[in-house]
Amino acid sequence: VSEMLRHSGSFMLPRFDEVCAAVLGFAEHPLVLIRLEVLRLVPRLAKRCPEIYGWRYLERSLEFLIASLETKASPPAKSRIDVKPTAFMSIGQLALAMSDEEM
């Protein structure tokens, strides 16, 4: 999805709702790497079409981002991936993507 956002131009706009729903559908995935990628994709989706994203997906995205900040650290098992830095970064990028001004 990341590469499609980067290279597709306006080709993805007719499928924007499907892509957003699919990406946010993985927000509760048991694998932390999948959730980490969702964290990275949220601001990129918002930047692609901020108005539609704001109306349809912003609340759900913010709930996911904030919940990612509230999670406890992974147990000392196979994966010790901390999603909090990525969640903070995504919140900042999401705020910039939803702003009216170009930076």
mmCIF file of N, CA and C in Angstrom:
data_model
loop_
_atom_site.group_PDB
_atom_site.id
_atom_site.type_symbol
_atom_site.label_atom_id
_atom_site.label_comp_id
_atom_site.label_asym_id
_atom_site.label_seq_id
_atom_site.Cartn_x
_atom_site.Cartn_y
_atom_site.Cartn_z
ATOM 1 N N VAL A 1 0.829 -1.178 0.000
ATOM 2 C CA VAL A 1 0.000 0.000 0.000
ATOM 3 C C VAL A 1 0.877 1.246 0.000
ATOM 4 N N SER A 2 1.972 1.172 0.719
ATOM 5 C CA SER A 2 2.886 2.307 0.795
ATOM 6 C C SER A 2 3.405 2.692 -0.586
ATOM 7 N N GLU A 3 3.818 1.722 -1.351
ATOM 8 C CA GLU A 3 4.339 2.001 -2.696
ATOM 9 C C GLU A 3 3.231 2.482 -3.635
ATOM 10 N N MET A 4 2.025 1.961 -3.465
ATOM 11 C CA MET A 4 0.914 2.435 -4.295
ATOM 12 C C MET A 4 0.621 3.897 -3.992
ATOM 13 N N LEU A 5 0.692 4.285 -2.736
ATOM 14 C CA LEU A 5 0.470 5.687 -2.383
ATOM 15 C C LEU A 5 1.556 6.577 -2.970
ATOM 16 N N ARG A 6 2.767 6.067 -2.979
ATOM 17 C CA ARG A 6 3.899 6.851 -3.464
ATOM 18 C C ARG A 6 3.868 7.043 -4.981
ATOM 19 N N HIS A 7 3.453 6.036 -5.725
ATOM 20 C CA HIS A 7 3.621 6.069 -7.173
ATOM 21 C C HIS A 7 2.335 6.123 -7.993
ATOM 22 N N SER A 8 1.184 6.044 -7.370
ATOM 23 C CA SER A 8 -0.034 5.895 -8.166
ATOM 24 C C SER A 8 -0.667 7.206 -8.601
ATOM 25 N N GLY A 9 -0.285 8.321 -8.013
ATOM 26 C CA GLY A 9 -0.918 9.585 -8.373
ATOM 27 C C GLY A 9 -2.391 9.551 -8.022
ATOM 28 N N SER A 10 -3.233 9.956 -8.951
ATOM 29 C CA SER A 10 -4.676 9.981 -8.685
ATOM 30 C C SER A 10 -5.351 8.645 -8.998
ATOM 31 N N PHE A 11 -4.584 7.659 -9.405
ATOM 32 C CA PHE A 11 -5.137 6.349 -9.741
ATOM 33 C C PHE A 11 -5.862 5.720 -8.552
ATOM 34 N N MET A 12 -5.381 5.952 -7.337
ATOM 35 C CA MET A 12 -5.963 5.321 -6.156
ATOM 36 C C MET A 12 -7.201 6.033 -5.634
ATOM 37 N N LEU A 13 -7.468 7.227 -6.072
ATOM 38 C CA LEU A 13 -8.595 7.980 -5.513
ATOM 39 C C LEU A 13 -9.929 7.249 -5.610
ATOM 40 N N PRO A 14 -10.255 6.580 -6.717
ATOM 41 C CA PRO A 14 -11.528 5.844 -6.733
ATOM 42 C C PRO A 14 -11.576 4.692 -5.725
ATOM 43 N N ARG A 15 -10.444 4.187 -5.321
ATOM 44 C CA ARG A 15 -10.361 3.076 -4.374
ATOM 45 C C ARG A 15 -9.927 3.532 -2.983
ATOM 46 N N PHE A 16 -9.946 4.822 -2.742
ATOM 47 C CA PHE A 16 -9.432 5.371 -1.484
ATOM 48 C C PHE A 16 -10.172 4.799 -0.274
ATOM 49 N N ASP A 17 -11.493 4.739 -0.335
ATOM 50 C CA ASP A 17 -12.267 4.196 0.789
ATOM 51 C C ASP A 17 -11.912 2.739 1.062
ATOM 52 N N GLU A 18 -11.771 1.952 0.017
ATOM 53 C CA GLU A 18 -11.425 0.543 0.189
ATOM 54 C C GLU A 18 -10.060 0.378 0.837
ATOM 55 N N VAL A 19 -9.104 1.186 0.378
ATOM 56 C CA VAL A 19 -7.746 1.091 0.910
ATOM 57 C C VAL A 19 -7.722 1.505 2.382
ATOM 58 N N CYS A 20 -8.381 2.610 2.707
ATOM 59 C CA CYS A 20 -8.412 3.069 4.104
ATOM 60 C C CYS A 20 -9.079 2.046 5.002
ATOM 61 N N ALA A 21 -10.198 1.500 4.574
ATOM 62 C CA ALA A 21 -10.893 0.500 5.375
ATOM 63 C C ALA A 21 -10.033 -0.748 5.563
ATOM 64 N N ALA A 22 -9.344 -1.155 4.508
ATOM 65 C CA ALA A 22 -8.493 -2.342 4.601
ATOM 66 C C ALA A 22 -7.320 -2.102 5.554
ATOM 67 N N VAL A 23 -6.675 -0.950 5.424
ATOM 68 C CA VAL A 23 -5.533 -0.648 6.286
ATOM 69 C C VAL A 23 -5.972 -0.561 7.738
ATOM 70 N N LEU A 24 -7.039 0.170 8.009
ATOM 71 C CA LEU A 24 -7.501 0.312 9.392
ATOM 72 C C LEU A 24 -8.068 -1.005 9.945
ATOM 73 N N GLY A 25 -8.453 -1.907 9.061
ATOM 74 C CA GLY A 25 -8.899 -3.222 9.497
ATOM 75 C C GLY A 25 -7.786 -4.031 10.142
ATOM 76 N N PHE A 26 -6.550 -3.687 9.844
ATOM 77 C CA PHE A 26 -5.402 -4.383 10.428
ATOM 78 C C PHE A 26 -4.927 -3.734 11.727
ATOM 79 N N ALA A 27 -5.617 -2.718 12.201
ATOM 80 C CA ALA A 27 -5.200 -2.005 13.408
ATOM 81 C C ALA A 27 -5.202 -2.895 14.647
ATOM 82 N N GLU A 28 -6.031 -3.906 14.666
ATOM 83 C CA GLU A 28 -6.110 -4.810 15.823
ATOM 84 C C GLU A 28 -5.414 -6.144 15.564
ATOM 85 N N HIS A 29 -4.576 -6.201 14.566
ATOM 86 C CA HIS A 29 -3.887 -7.442 14.221
ATOM 87 C C HIS A 29 -2.980 -7.882 15.370
ATOM 88 N N PRO A 30 -2.898 -9.194 15.626
ATOM 89 C CA PRO A 30 -2.076 -9.657 16.743
ATOM 90 C C PRO A 30 -0.567 -9.454 16.538
ATOM 91 N N LEU A 31 -0.108 -9.380 15.306
ATOM 92 C CA LEU A 31 1.322 -9.185 15.067
ATOM 93 C C LEU A 31 1.682 -7.707 15.150
ATOM 94 N N VAL A 32 2.667 -7.409 15.972
ATOM 95 C CA VAL A 32 3.052 -6.016 16.189
ATOM 96 C C VAL A 32 3.623 -5.382 14.916
ATOM 97 N N LEU A 33 4.275 -6.145 14.070
ATOM 98 C CA LEU A 33 4.821 -5.578 12.829
ATOM 99 C C LEU A 33 3.719 -5.093 11.892
ATOM 100 N N ILE A 34 2.605 -5.774 11.875
ATOM 101 C CA ILE A 34 1.469 -5.347 11.055
ATOM 102 C C ILE A 34 0.898 -4.043 11.611
ATOM 103 N N ARG A 35 0.729 -3.983 12.925
ATOM 104 C CA ARG A 35 0.221 -2.749 13.540
ATOM 105 C C ARG A 35 1.198 -1.593 13.345
ATOM 106 N N LEU A 36 2.475 -1.885 13.364
ATOM 107 C CA LEU A 36 3.491 -0.862 13.135
ATOM 108 C C LEU A 36 3.367 -0.279 11.729
ATOM 109 N N GLU A 37 3.107 -1.126 10.763
ATOM 110 C CA GLU A 37 2.928 -0.635 9.389
ATOM 111 C C GLU A 37 1.650 0.187 9.262
ATOM 112 N N VAL A 38 0.595 -0.196 9.970
ATOM 113 C CA VAL A 38 -0.628 0.615 9.976
ATOM 114 C C VAL A 38 -0.318 1.993 10.547
ATOM 115 N N LEU A 39 0.476 2.037 11.616
ATOM 116 C CA LEU A 39 0.866 3.320 12.192
ATOM 117 C C LEU A 39 1.572 4.197 11.160
ATOM 118 N N ARG A 40 2.400 3.591 10.352
ATOM 119 C CA ARG A 40 3.148 4.345 9.336
ATOM 120 C C ARG A 40 2.266 4.783 8.175
ATOM 121 N N LEU A 41 1.243 4.005 7.869
ATOM 122 C CA LEU A 41 0.393 4.307 6.716
ATOM 123 C C LEU A 41 -0.680 5.355 7.002
ATOM 124 N N VAL A 42 -1.106 5.469 8.244
ATOM 125 C CA VAL A 42 -2.201 6.386 8.577
ATOM 126 C C VAL A 42 -1.930 7.813 8.098
ATOM 127 N N PRO A 43 -0.787 8.428 8.420
ATOM 128 C CA PRO A 43 -0.579 9.798 7.952
ATOM 129 C C PRO A 43 -0.432 9.902 6.432
ATOM 130 N N ARG A 44 0.079 8.874 5.816
ATOM 131 C CA ARG A 44 0.234 8.907 4.354
ATOM 132 C C ARG A 44 -1.124 8.844 3.667
ATOM 133 N N LEU A 45 -2.034 8.064 4.216
ATOM 134 C CA LEU A 45 -3.390 8.028 3.672
ATOM 135 C C LEU A 45 -4.079 9.368 3.867
ATOM 136 N N ALA A 46 -3.901 9.955 5.042
ATOM 137 C CA ALA A 46 -4.528 11.255 5.318
ATOM 138 C C ALA A 46 -3.989 12.331 4.382
ATOM 139 N N LYS A 47 -2.715 12.267 4.093
ATOM 140 C CA LYS A 47 -2.108 13.268 3.199
ATOM 141 C C LYS A 47 -2.620 13.130 1.771
ATOM 142 N N ARG A 48 -2.957 11.917 1.369
ATOM 143 C CA ARG A 48 -3.421 11.674 0.000
ATOM 144 C C ARG A 48 -4.739 12.392 -0.269
ATOM 145 N N CYS A 49 -5.651 12.352 0.682
ATOM 146 C CA CYS A 49 -6.960 12.982 0.487
ATOM 147 C C CYS A 49 -7.486 13.444 1.858
ATOM 148 N N PRO A 50 -6.981 14.582 2.365
ATOM 149 C CA PRO A 50 -7.284 14.992 3.734
ATOM 150 C C PRO A 50 -8.765 15.216 4.027
ATOM 151 N N GLU A 51 -9.497 15.749 3.085
ATOM 152 C CA GLU A 51 -10.905 16.047 3.355
ATOM 153 C C GLU A 51 -11.714 14.771 3.591
ATOM 154 N N ILE A 52 -11.581 13.824 2.694
ATOM 155 C CA ILE A 52 -12.307 12.556 2.848
ATOM 156 C C ILE A 52 -11.818 11.807 4.081
ATOM 157 N N TYR A 53 -10.512 11.798 4.275
ATOM 158 C CA TYR A 53 -9.956 11.096 5.428
ATOM 159 C C TYR A 53 -10.474 11.703 6.720
ATOM 160 N N GLY A 54 -10.517 13.013 6.772
ATOM 161 C CA GLY A 54 -10.998 13.691 7.970
ATOM 162 C C GLY A 54 -12.438 13.365 8.305
ATOM 163 N N TRP A 55 -13.267 13.310 7.309
ATOM 164 C CA TRP A 55 -14.688 13.012 7.535
ATOM 165 C C TRP A 55 -14.937 11.560 7.900
ATOM 166 N N ARG A 56 -14.201 10.648 7.270
ATOM 167 C CA ARG A 56 -14.549 9.234 7.412
ATOM 168 C C ARG A 56 -13.648 8.427 8.336
ATOM 169 N N TYR A 57 -12.363 8.780 8.440
ATOM 170 C CA TYR A 57 -11.411 7.889 9.106
ATOM 171 C C TYR A 57 -10.591 8.530 10.217
ATOM 172 N N LEU A 58 -10.683 9.823 10.400
ATOM 173 C CA LEU A 58 -9.822 10.500 11.365
ATOM 174 C C LEU A 58 -10.077 10.036 12.797
ATOM 175 N N GLU A 59 -11.315 9.952 13.192
ATOM 176 C CA GLU A 59 -11.628 9.556 14.572
ATOM 177 C C GLU A 59 -11.111 8.148 14.875
ATOM 178 N N ARG A 60 -11.380 7.227 13.984
ATOM 179 C CA ARG A 60 -10.921 5.845 14.180
ATOM 180 C C ARG A 60 -9.388 5.777 14.208
ATOM 181 N N SER A 61 -8.760 6.561 13.333
ATOM 182 C CA SER A 61 -7.292 6.579 13.289
ATOM 183 C C SER A 61 -6.706 7.128 14.581
ATOM 184 N N LEU A 62 -7.264 8.218 15.077
ATOM 185 C CA LEU A 62 -6.761 8.801 16.314
ATOM 186 C C LEU A 62 -6.960 7.860 17.498
ATOM 187 N N GLU A 63 -8.081 7.163 17.521
ATOM 188 C CA GLU A 63 -8.298 6.175 18.584
ATOM 189 C C GLU A 63 -7.216 5.095 18.544
ATOM 190 N N PHE A 64 -6.891 4.639 17.354
ATOM 191 C CA PHE A 64 -5.850 3.625 17.193
ATOM 192 C C PHE A 64 -4.484 4.170 17.603
ATOM 193 N N LEU A 65 -4.167 5.388 17.179
ATOM 194 C CA LEU A 65 -2.875 5.977 17.514
ATOM 195 C C LEU A 65 -2.732 6.175 19.020
ATOM 196 N N ILE A 66 -3.768 6.680 19.652
ATOM 197 C CA ILE A 66 -3.716 6.904 21.093
ATOM 198 C C ILE A 66 -3.654 5.576 21.844
ATOM 199 N N ALA A 67 -4.396 4.594 21.391
ATOM 200 C CA ALA A 67 -4.333 3.264 22.017
ATOM 201 C C ALA A 67 -2.933 2.667 21.877
ATOM 202 N N SER A 68 -2.266 2.954 20.766
ATOM 203 C CA SER A 68 -0.900 2.454 20.570
ATOM 204 C C SER A 68 0.065 3.092 21.559
ATOM 205 N N LEU A 69 -0.213 4.319 21.966
ATOM 206 C CA LEU A 69 0.622 4.979 22.970
ATOM 207 C C LEU A 69 0.394 4.413 24.356
ATOM 208 N N GLU A 70 -0.785 3.907 24.599
ATOM 209 C CA GLU A 70 -1.147 3.417 25.922
ATOM 210 C C GLU A 70 -0.756 1.965 26.157
ATOM 211 N N THR A 71 -0.330 1.263 25.126
ATOM 212 C CA THR A 71 -0.005 -0.154 25.284
ATOM 213 C C THR A 71 1.245 -0.329 26.123
ATOM 214 N N LYS A 72 1.255 -1.395 26.869
ATOM 215 C CA LYS A 72 2.426 -1.749 27.672
ATOM 216 C C LYS A 72 3.514 -2.282 26.750
ATOM 217 N N ALA A 73 4.717 -2.267 27.215
ATOM 218 C CA ALA A 73 5.823 -2.806 26.439
ATOM 219 C C ALA A 73 5.611 -4.304 26.226
ATOM 220 N N SER A 74 6.092 -4.803 25.116
ATOM 221 C CA SER A 74 5.957 -6.219 24.807
ATOM 222 C C SER A 74 6.693 -7.054 25.850
ATOM 223 N N PRO A 75 6.151 -8.225 26.157
ATOM 224 C CA PRO A 75 6.862 -9.098 27.096
ATOM 225 C C PRO A 75 8.201 -9.522 26.495
ATOM 226 N N PRO A 76 9.149 -9.886 27.318
ATOM 227 C CA PRO A 76 10.472 -10.234 26.802
ATOM 228 C C PRO A 76 10.462 -11.565 26.058
ATOM 229 N N ALA A 77 9.684 -11.629 25.023
ATOM 230 C CA ALA A 77 9.611 -12.841 24.208
ATOM 231 C C ALA A 77 10.369 -12.590 22.910
ATOM 232 N N LYS A 78 9.821 -13.050 21.823
ATOM 233 C CA LYS A 78 10.488 -12.918 20.530
ATOM 234 C C LYS A 78 10.585 -11.468 20.058
ATOM 235 N N SER A 79 9.514 -10.711 20.218
ATOM 236 C CA SER A 79 9.531 -9.349 19.678
ATOM 237 C C SER A 79 9.539 -8.320 20.793
ATOM 238 N N ARG A 80 10.515 -7.477 20.769
ATOM 239 C CA ARG A 80 10.605 -6.374 21.715
ATOM 240 C C ARG A 80 10.454 -5.074 20.942
ATOM 241 N N ILE A 81 9.431 -4.993 20.167
ATOM 242 C CA ILE A 81 9.214 -3.829 19.322
ATOM 243 C C ILE A 81 8.359 -2.830 20.079
ATOM 244 N N ASP A 82 8.887 -1.631 20.228
ATOM 245 C CA ASP A 82 8.166 -0.557 20.900
ATOM 246 C C ASP A 82 7.509 0.304 19.823
ATOM 247 N N VAL A 83 6.189 0.350 19.834
ATOM 248 C CA VAL A 83 5.457 1.102 18.810
ATOM 249 C C VAL A 83 5.244 2.558 19.195
ATOM 250 N N LYS A 84 5.565 2.919 20.430
ATOM 251 C CA LYS A 84 5.294 4.276 20.893
ATOM 252 C C LYS A 84 6.010 5.359 20.086
ATOM 253 N N PRO A 85 7.300 5.218 19.769
ATOM 254 C CA PRO A 85 7.935 6.273 18.961
ATOM 255 C C PRO A 85 7.268 6.451 17.598
ATOM 256 N N THR A 86 6.888 5.348 16.981
ATOM 257 C CA THR A 86 6.209 5.428 15.683
ATOM 258 C C THR A 86 4.831 6.040 15.842
ATOM 259 N N ALA A 87 4.144 5.733 16.922
ATOM 260 C CA ALA A 87 2.822 6.322 17.166
ATOM 261 C C ALA A 87 2.929 7.830 17.354
ATOM 262 N N PHE A 88 3.915 8.285 18.126
ATOM 263 C CA PHE A 88 4.116 9.720 18.289
ATOM 264 C C PHE A 88 4.412 10.396 16.953
ATOM 265 N N MET A 89 5.286 9.786 16.176
ATOM 266 C CA MET A 89 5.637 10.333 14.868
ATOM 267 C C MET A 89 4.413 10.382 13.963
ATOM 268 N N SER A 90 3.611 9.351 13.991
ATOM 269 C CA SER A 90 2.413 9.298 13.151
ATOM 270 C C SER A 90 1.392 10.358 13.545
ATOM 271 N N ILE A 91 1.260 10.624 14.834
ATOM 272 C CA ILE A 91 0.335 11.668 15.276
ATOM 273 C C ILE A 91 0.780 13.023 14.739
ATOM 274 N N GLY A 92 2.070 13.306 14.819
ATOM 275 C CA GLY A 92 2.588 14.561 14.281
ATOM 276 C C GLY A 92 2.401 14.665 12.781
ATOM 277 N N GLN A 93 2.716 13.593 12.063
ATOM 278 C CA GLN A 93 2.550 13.593 10.615
ATOM 279 C C GLN A 93 1.082 13.691 10.217
ATOM 280 N N LEU A 94 0.206 13.072 10.990
ATOM 281 C CA LEU A 94 -1.219 13.153 10.733
ATOM 282 C C LEU A 94 -1.717 14.587 10.920
ATOM 283 N N ALA A 95 -1.241 15.249 11.953
ATOM 284 C CA ALA A 95 -1.614 16.642 12.176
ATOM 285 C C ALA A 95 -1.166 17.513 11.012
ATOM 286 N N LEU A 96 0.031 17.299 10.524
ATOM 287 C CA LEU A 96 0.515 18.059 9.373
ATOM 288 C C LEU A 96 -0.280 17.732 8.111
ATOM 289 N N ALA A 97 -0.624 16.476 7.940
ATOM 290 C CA ALA A 97 -1.373 16.061 6.750
ATOM 291 C C ALA A 97 -2.781 16.670 6.736
ATOM 292 N N MET A 98 -3.359 16.851 7.919
ATOM 293 C CA MET A 98 -4.713 17.371 8.001
ATOM 294 C C MET A 98 -4.769 18.900 8.062
ATOM 295 N N SER A 99 -3.613 19.539 8.151
ATOM 296 C CA SER A 99 -3.607 21.002 8.231
ATOM 297 C C SER A 99 -3.917 21.596 6.860
ATOM 298 N N ASP A 100 -4.393 22.825 6.879
ATOM 299 C CA ASP A 100 -4.751 23.516 5.644
ATOM 300 C C ASP A 100 -3.544 24.100 4.928
ATOM 301 N N GLU A 101 -2.494 24.342 5.644
ATOM 302 C CA GLU A 101 -1.332 25.010 5.071
ATOM 303 C C GLU A 101 -0.310 23.979 4.615
ATOM 304 N N GLU A 102 0.366 24.318 3.538
ATOM 305 C CA GLU A 102 1.483 23.492 3.079
ATOM 306 C C GLU A 102 2.733 23.917 3.838
ATOM 307 N N MET A 103 3.507 22.965 4.289
ATOM 308 C CA MET A 103 4.742 23.262 5.020
ATOM 309 C C MET A 103 5.903 23.227 4.066
#
